Structure formats: structure tokens, C-alpha cells
Amino acid sequence: MNKVKIVIAGPRGRMGKEAVYLTGRTEQFELVAVLDHKNEGKSLNELEGFSTYDVPIYTDIEACLKTEKPDVLIDLTTPEFGMHHAKTALSYGVRPVVGTTGFTKENLEELEELCEEMNRGCIIAPNFALGAVLMMKFSKMAARYFTDVEIMEMHHDQKLDAPSGTAVKTAELIAEVRESKKQGHPEEKETIQGARGADFDGMRIHSTRLPGLIAHQQVMFGADGESLTIRHDSYNRTSFMSGVKFAVEEVLKVNVLIYGLENIME
Ligand SMILES: NC(=O)C1=CN([C@@H]2O[C@H](COP(=O)(O)OP(=O)(O)OC[C@H]3O[C@@H](n4cnc5c(N)ncnc54)[C@H](O)[C@@H]3O)[C@@H](O)[C@H]2O)C=CC1
Ligand SMILES: O=C(O)C1=N[C@H](C(=O)O)C[C@H](O)C1
């Protein structure tokens, strides 16, 4: 069996660490190197929590890809570096699996073109948790019948981007089927700026950041005399790993950009 050779960018992060452990327990995966912004020249097993991972740490992505020739790059860093990593990987014929959130529409278009040019796949998944993907799908289904909806996402207070990638993706999926509409009273006014949340095509997105939370979202639909709430909770970061594994397996089979696991989940 040919193992899938993997490089992980952001190995010391909350998600990156879990992804390293995923490669350790998955027989068909082989972690060949990691990409960090420090610790150049060290081995990962010199860092706390990684004693069984004897793989080199690179700070230069080009050197890493040239030397290690991986099949897949998993990126779990920041939007700025995630974009740079995904573009560089594709230019070397390496398939990116990106969990990093905060990408713009222009970023996605650029990656789509690069995939076509290089004839390589790339998967960008705003949320790898199976339940979160279902929550998004169910919300899109419900939006056909309920046009008034508010998205409430709740995350730990170390999160950099707001709204979350999941909330943005949920709003995009809902907007595909919901007739464009500005919700609330036409003359409503915020007496404190931001009180009504972010406006996405007339629907509102609210972001909460608190210590103790991991990743949670509820999508609330309202109509005359009833409401429907669809909610998902991630209580730990292992919840994302079956989706990371699935994305690594799937990215090897495609030569286009896939934005969201809902596009490849049966
Ligand atoms: N798609 C999904 O299911 C999920 C996505 N995320 C996203 O993943 C990203 C990472 O999240 P966390 O692990 O919570 O953040 P974190 O802050 O714990 O980890 C980010 C890591 O990236 C590293 N890093 C920054 N610049 C780098 C560079 N140039 N090269 C290599 N490493 C670099 C940092 O040192 C840090 O260790 C965020 O964008 C977050 O929104 C988080 C959870 C689930
Ligand atoms: O930063 C996080 O933690 C998460 N980020 C992703 C997002 O922005 O949606 C996925 C999940 O919600 C956890």
C-alpha cells in the first residue's frame, strides 16, 4: 500500500496538533514533515507532546515541498499564511486540504483558477465536523420554507476571525435558496453599533467569543407562531478529525477546488 505523504502547516496549534495525531493513528497516512514559523532544522519529536514524531520542521514552504515531495498539505494556520501555503502547494503539484478560515471570495477564485491550471485538487472546508456539515445542509433545506433566519455562532476567545467560516458558509448556502430579503423592521435602528450583528444578504450573523467554548452554532428560523432551531456543538477538536481524514482521501481523487465538504458528502 502506497501511503499518502502529508505535510502539516501549523502543527503546534490547537487543530494542527490533532491533525498530527490523526496521521499517527491512520495506517495509510505518513507525516513526512511539518511547516512552522519557528524551530527550523529541529525534529518535531524535540517539541513537547510529539515524542513519537521524528519528522523535520521547516519554516520555508518551498524548501519543504521540494525536499519532501508530499501528496497533500494540510493547512491549519491563519488566512494570510493559509492562502500563501495553498497557492505554493498547488504550484508544486501538491494538493492542499485547508481548514483555515477567513478566506475571501477573491482567494477562492484565485485557488479555483490555480487548480485548473495545475490540474490538481484542493479542498477548503470551513468545518470538518460531520454534524456541522449536516447542520449547514439542514439549514439550507429549512431556508426554502422559512425566509427569516438568524445565525448565532459561539467560539473560544482565541479565535481570530469573525464571523466564523462556518457561519459565512451557512449564510452562503441559505442565500442560494432564500429569496433576498432585509429582515427585521424596515425602520429599525441600532442604538449601540453592532447590536443587530453582521448583515449577509439581509440575514443577521451574531458572533460570541468566550473562554470555555470550543465551536458551536445555532441557526434559528422564525415564522408566524413557530420557530425552528438547528444547532451543532463541537466539544473537542477530535470532532473535526474524521472530516480531515475524509478530505485527505478525497482530495487525491479530484482536480478542482472543492469549497465545503457538503459538496462531496453523499
Ligand atoms: N475547518 C475546521 O473544521 C476548523 C478550522 N479551524 C481554523 O483553523 C485555523 C487554526 O485554528 P487553531 O488551531 O484553533 O489556531 P491556533 O492559533 O491554535 O493554531 C494556528 C497555528 O498556526 C501557526 N502558524 C501561524 N503562522 C504560521 C506559518 N506561517 N507557518 C506555519 N505555522 C504557522 C501558529 O504558530 C499556530 O500554532 C483557524 O483559521 C481556525 O478558524 C479551527 C477549527 C476547526
Ligand atoms: O476557530 C475555530 O475554532 C473554528 N473555526 C472554524 C470556523 O471558523 O467556522 C470551524 C469551527 O467552527 C472551529
Coordinates of C-alpha atoms and ligand atoms in Angstrom, one line a residue:
M1 CA 0.0 0.0 0.0
N2 CA 1.3 3.4 -1.0
K3 CA 0.9 5.7 1.9
V4 CA -0.3 9.3 1.5
K5 CA 2.6 11.6 2.2
I6 CA 1.4 14.5 4.3
V7 CA 2.9 17.9 5.4
I8 CA 1.0 19.8 8.2
A9 CA 1.3 23.5 8.5
G10 CA 0.6 24.9 12.0
P11 CA 1.5 21.7 13.9
R12 CA 1.7 23.4 17.3
G13 CA -1.8 24.9 17.0
R14 CA -4.9 23.5 18.6
M15 CA -6.1 21.9 15.3
G16 CA -2.6 21.2 13.9
K17 CA -1.7 19.1 16.9
E18 CA -4.8 17.0 16.5
A19 CA -4.0 16.6 12.8
V20 CA -0.5 15.4 13.6
Y21 CA -2.1 12.8 16.0
L22 CA -4.5 11.8 13.2
T23 CA -1.6 10.9 10.9
G24 CA -0.1 8.9 13.8
R25 CA -3.1 6.6 14.2
T26 CA -4.0 6.3 10.4
E27 CA -2.2 3.5 8.8
Q28 CA -2.5 4.8 5.2
F29 CA -1.1 8.3 6.2
E30 CA 2.6 9.2 6.5
L31 CA 3.5 12.5 8.1
V32 CA 6.7 13.4 6.2
A33 CA 7.3 17.0 7.6
V34 CA 5.7 19.9 9.3
L35 CA 5.7 23.6 8.5
D36 CA 6.1 26.1 11.3
H37 CA 7.2 29.7 11.6
K38 CA 9.9 28.7 14.1
N39 CA 12.1 25.7 15.1
E40 CA 13.7 25.4 11.6
G41 CA 16.1 22.4 11.5
K42 CA 14.6 20.7 14.6
S43 CA 12.7 17.5 14.5
L44 CA 9.1 17.5 15.7
N45 CA 9.9 15.0 18.4
E46 CA 12.0 17.6 20.1
L47 CA 8.8 19.6 20.9
E48 CA 6.6 18.8 23.8
G49 CA 3.7 16.5 23.0
F50 CA 5.3 15.0 19.9
S51 CA 7.8 12.5 21.2
T52 CA 7.0 9.8 18.6
Y53 CA 7.1 12.1 15.6
D54 CA 10.6 12.0 14.1
V55 CA 10.0 14.4 11.1
P56 CA 11.7 17.6 10.1
I57 CA 10.3 21.1 10.9
Y58 CA 10.6 23.5 8.0
T59 CA 9.9 27.3 8.1
D60 CA 10.3 27.6 4.3
I61 CA 7.4 26.0 2.4
E62 CA 9.3 25.8 -0.9
A63 CA 12.3 24.0 0.7
C64 CA 9.8 21.7 2.4
L65 CA 7.9 20.8 -0.7
K66 CA 11.0 20.4 -2.9
T67 CA 12.7 18.1 -0.5
E68 CA 9.8 16.1 1.0
K69 CA 7.6 15.9 -2.2
P70 CA 4.3 15.3 -0.2
D71 CA 1.0 14.3 -1.8
V72 CA -1.1 16.6 0.4
L73 CA -0.5 19.7 2.5
I74 CA -2.9 20.2 5.4
D75 CA -3.1 23.8 6.4
L76 CA -4.4 24.9 9.9
T77 CA -2.8 28.3 10.4
T78 CA -4.1 31.8 9.6
P79 CA -5.9 33.1 6.5
E80 CA -2.8 35.1 5.4
F81 CA -0.4 32.1 5.6
G82 CA -3.1 29.6 4.6
M83 CA -3.6 31.3 1.2
H84 CA 0.2 31.5 0.6
H85 CA 0.6 27.8 1.6
A86 CA -2.3 26.7 -0.6
K87 CA -1.0 28.6 -3.6
T88 CA 2.5 27.4 -3.2
A89 CA 1.5 23.8 -2.7
L90 CA -0.6 23.8 -5.9
S91 CA 2.3 25.4 -7.8
Y92 CA 4.4 22.4 -6.8
G93 CA 1.6 20.0 -7.7
V94 CA 0.8 19.2 -4.1
R95 CA -2.9 19.0 -3.1
P96 CA -4.0 21.4 -0.3
V97 CA -6.6 20.4 2.4
V98 CA -7.3 23.7 4.1
G99 CA -9.2 24.1 7.4
T100 CA -8.0 27.6 8.0
T101 CA -10.9 30.0 7.9
G102 CA -11.2 33.7 6.8
F103 CA -10.6 33.2 3.1
T104 CA -12.2 35.9 0.8
K105 CA -14.2 35.3 -2.3
E106 CA -11.2 36.5 -4.3
N107 CA -9.0 34.0 -2.6
L108 CA -11.3 31.2 -3.6
E109 CA -11.5 32.4 -7.2
E110 CA -7.7 32.5 -7.4
L111 CA -7.4 29.0 -6.0
E112 CA -10.1 27.7 -8.3
E113 CA -8.1 29.0 -11.3
L114 CA -4.8 27.6 -10.0
C115 CA -6.4 24.1 -9.5
E116 CA -7.5 24.2 -13.2
E117 CA -4.1 25.4 -14.3
M118 CA -2.2 22.8 -12.3
N119 CA -4.8 20.0 -12.8
R120 CA -4.8 19.4 -9.1
G121 CA -7.5 19.2 -6.4
C122 CA -7.8 21.5 -3.4
I123 CA -10.3 21.1 -0.5
I124 CA -11.3 24.1 1.6
A125 CA -13.5 23.0 4.5
P126 CA -14.8 25.8 6.8
N127 CA -15.9 23.0 9.1
F128 CA -14.6 19.4 9.1
A129 CA -17.1 18.1 11.7
L130 CA -19.7 15.8 10.2
G131 CA -22.5 17.2 12.4
A132 CA -21.6 20.8 11.4
V133 CA -21.8 19.9 7.7
L134 CA -25.3 18.4 8.3
M135 CA -26.3 21.4 10.3
M136 CA -25.4 23.6 7.3
K137 CA -27.3 21.2 4.9
F138 CA -30.4 21.1 7.1
S139 CA -30.3 24.9 7.3
K140 CA -30.3 25.2 3.6
M141 CA -33.3 22.8 3.4
A142 CA -35.2 24.8 6.0
A143 CA -34.5 28.1 4.3
R144 CA -36.7 27.0 1.4
Y145 CA -39.7 27.3 3.8
F146 CA -38.5 29.9 6.3
T147 CA -37.1 33.1 4.9
D148 CA -36.4 34.8 8.3
V149 CA -33.3 33.4 9.8
E150 CA -30.5 34.5 12.2
I151 CA -27.2 32.7 12.6
M152 CA -25.6 32.6 16.1
E153 CA -22.0 31.3 16.2
M154 CA -20.2 30.8 19.5
H155 CA -16.4 30.2 19.8
H156 CA -13.5 30.2 22.2
D157 CA -12.0 33.7 22.8
Q158 CA -8.7 32.9 21.0
K159 CA -10.4 32.8 17.6
L160 CA -9.1 35.4 15.2
D161 CA -11.8 35.7 12.6
A162 CA -15.4 36.8 13.0
P163 CA -17.9 35.7 11.8
S164 CA -16.6 32.1 11.7
G165 CA -16.0 30.4 8.4
T166 CA -18.9 28.0 9.3
A167 CA -21.3 30.9 9.8
V168 CA -20.3 32.5 6.5
K169 CA -20.7 29.2 4.6
T170 CA -24.1 28.6 6.3
A171 CA -25.2 32.1 5.1
E172 CA -24.0 31.4 1.6
L173 CA -25.8 28.1 1.4
I174 CA -29.0 29.7 2.8
A175 CA -28.7 32.6 0.3
E176 CA -28.7 30.0 -2.6
V177 CA -32.3 29.2 -1.9
R178 CA -33.7 32.1 0.2
E179 CA -35.3 35.0 -1.6
S180 CA -33.1 38.0 -0.9
K181 CA -34.7 39.9 2.0
K182 CA -33.8 42.5 4.6
Q183 CA -35.1 41.1 7.9
G184 CA -36.5 43.0 10.9
H185 CA -38.4 46.2 11.0
P186 CA -37.7 48.4 7.9
E187 CA -37.1 51.3 10.2
E188 CA -35.1 49.5 12.9
K189 CA -32.1 51.5 14.3
E190 CA -29.2 50.3 16.4
T191 CA -28.8 52.4 19.5
I192 CA -25.4 50.6 20.1
Q193 CA -23.5 49.9 16.9
G194 CA -23.4 46.2 16.1
A195 CA -26.4 45.2 18.1
R196 CA -28.1 43.5 15.2
G197 CA -25.0 41.6 14.1
A198 CA -23.4 41.3 10.7
D199 CA -25.6 41.7 7.6
F200 CA -25.4 39.0 5.0
D201 CA -28.0 39.5 2.3
G202 CA -30.4 40.9 4.9
M203 CA -30.0 38.0 7.4
R204 CA -28.0 38.5 10.6
I205 CA -24.9 36.7 11.9
H206 CA -24.0 37.1 15.6
S207 CA -20.6 36.1 17.0
T208 CA -20.0 35.3 20.6
R209 CA -16.4 34.7 22.0
L210 CA -16.0 33.3 25.5
P211 CA -13.4 31.2 27.3
G212 CA -14.6 27.6 27.8
L213 CA -16.4 27.4 24.4
I214 CA -15.0 25.3 21.5
A215 CA -17.2 25.7 18.4
H216 CA -20.9 26.0 18.4
Q217 CA -23.6 27.3 16.1
Q218 CA -27.3 27.6 16.0
V219 CA -29.4 28.7 13.1
M220 CA -32.8 30.0 14.1
F221 CA -35.7 30.3 11.7
G222 CA -38.9 32.2 12.7
A223 CA -42.3 32.4 11.2
D224 CA -45.8 33.3 12.4
G225 CA -46.4 31.3 15.6
E226 CA -43.4 29.0 15.3
S227 CA -39.6 28.7 15.3
L228 CA -37.1 26.1 14.2
T229 CA -33.6 25.9 15.7
I230 CA -30.8 23.8 14.2
R231 CA -27.8 23.5 16.4
H232 CA -24.4 21.9 16.4
D233 CA -21.7 21.7 19.1
S234 CA -18.1 20.6 18.9
Y235 CA -17.0 19.8 22.4
N236 CA -13.4 18.9 21.4
R237 CA -11.1 19.2 18.4
T238 CA -11.1 15.5 17.7
S239 CA -14.6 16.1 16.4
F240 CA -13.0 17.6 13.3
M241 CA -10.6 14.8 12.5
S242 CA -12.8 12.3 10.7
G243 CA -13.5 15.2 8.3
V244 CA -9.8 15.9 7.9
K245 CA -9.2 12.2 7.1
F246 CA -12.1 12.2 4.6
A247 CA -10.8 15.4 2.9
V248 CA -7.3 14.0 2.5
E249 CA -8.7 10.8 0.9
E250 CA -11.0 12.8 -1.4
V251 CA -8.5 15.5 -2.5
L252 CA -6.5 12.8 -4.2
K253 CA -9.4 11.9 -6.4
V254 CA -10.3 15.4 -7.7
N255 CA -8.6 18.1 -9.9
V256 CA -10.8 21.1 -9.0
L257 CA -11.4 23.3 -6.0
I258 CA -14.0 21.9 -3.5
Y259 CA -15.2 24.6 -1.1
G260 CA -17.2 22.8 1.7
L261 CA -17.4 19.1 2.5
E262 CA -21.2 19.2 1.7
N263 CA -20.2 19.1 -2.0
I264 CA -18.5 15.7 -1.6
M265 CA -20.6 14.1 1.2
E266 CA -23.3 11.7 -0.1
Ligands
LIG1 N1 -12.2 23.7 9.3 C1 -12.4 23.4 10.6 O1 -13.1 22.4 10.9 C2 -11.7 24.1 11.6 C3 -11.0 25.2 11.3 N2 -10.3 25.9 12.2 C4 -9.5 27.0 11.7 O2 -8.2 26.5 11.7 C5 -7.3 27.6 11.9 C6 -6.4 27.3 13.1 O3 -7.1 27.2 14.3 P1 -6.5 26.8 15.7 O4 -5.7 25.6 15.6 O5 -7.6 27.0 16.7 O6 -5.5 28.1 15.8 P2 -4.1 28.1 16.6 O7 -3.8 29.6 16.8 O8 -4.2 27.2 17.8 O9 -3.1 27.5 15.6 C7 -2.5 28.1 14.5 C8 -1.1 27.7 14.4 O10 -0.6 28.2 13.1 C9 0.8 28.5 13.4 N3 1.2 29.4 12.3 C10 1.0 30.7 12.1 N4 1.6 31.2 11.1 C11 2.3 30.1 10.5 C12 3.1 30.0 9.4 N5 3.4 31.0 8.6 N6 3.6 28.7 9.2 C13 3.3 27.7 9.9 N7 2.5 27.8 11.0 C14 2.0 29.0 11.3 C15 0.8 29.2 14.7 O11 2.0 29.1 15.3 C16 -0.2 28.3 15.5 O12 0.5 27.2 16.1 C17 -8.1 28.8 12.2 O13 -8.3 29.6 10.9 C18 -9.5 28.3 12.6 O14 -10.6 29.1 12.3 C19 -10.4 25.6 13.6 C20 -11.1 24.5 14.0 C21 -11.9 23.7 13.0
LIG2 O1 -11.5 28.6 15.1 C1 -12.2 27.6 15.4 O2 -12.1 27.1 16.5 C2 -13.1 27.1 14.4 N1 -13.1 27.6 13.2 C3 -13.9 27.2 12.1 C4 -14.8 28.3 11.7 O3 -14.4 29.4 11.6 O4 -16.0 28.0 11.4 C5 -14.6 25.8 12.4 C6 -15.1 25.6 13.8 O5 -16.2 26.5 14.0 C7 -14.0 25.9 14.8

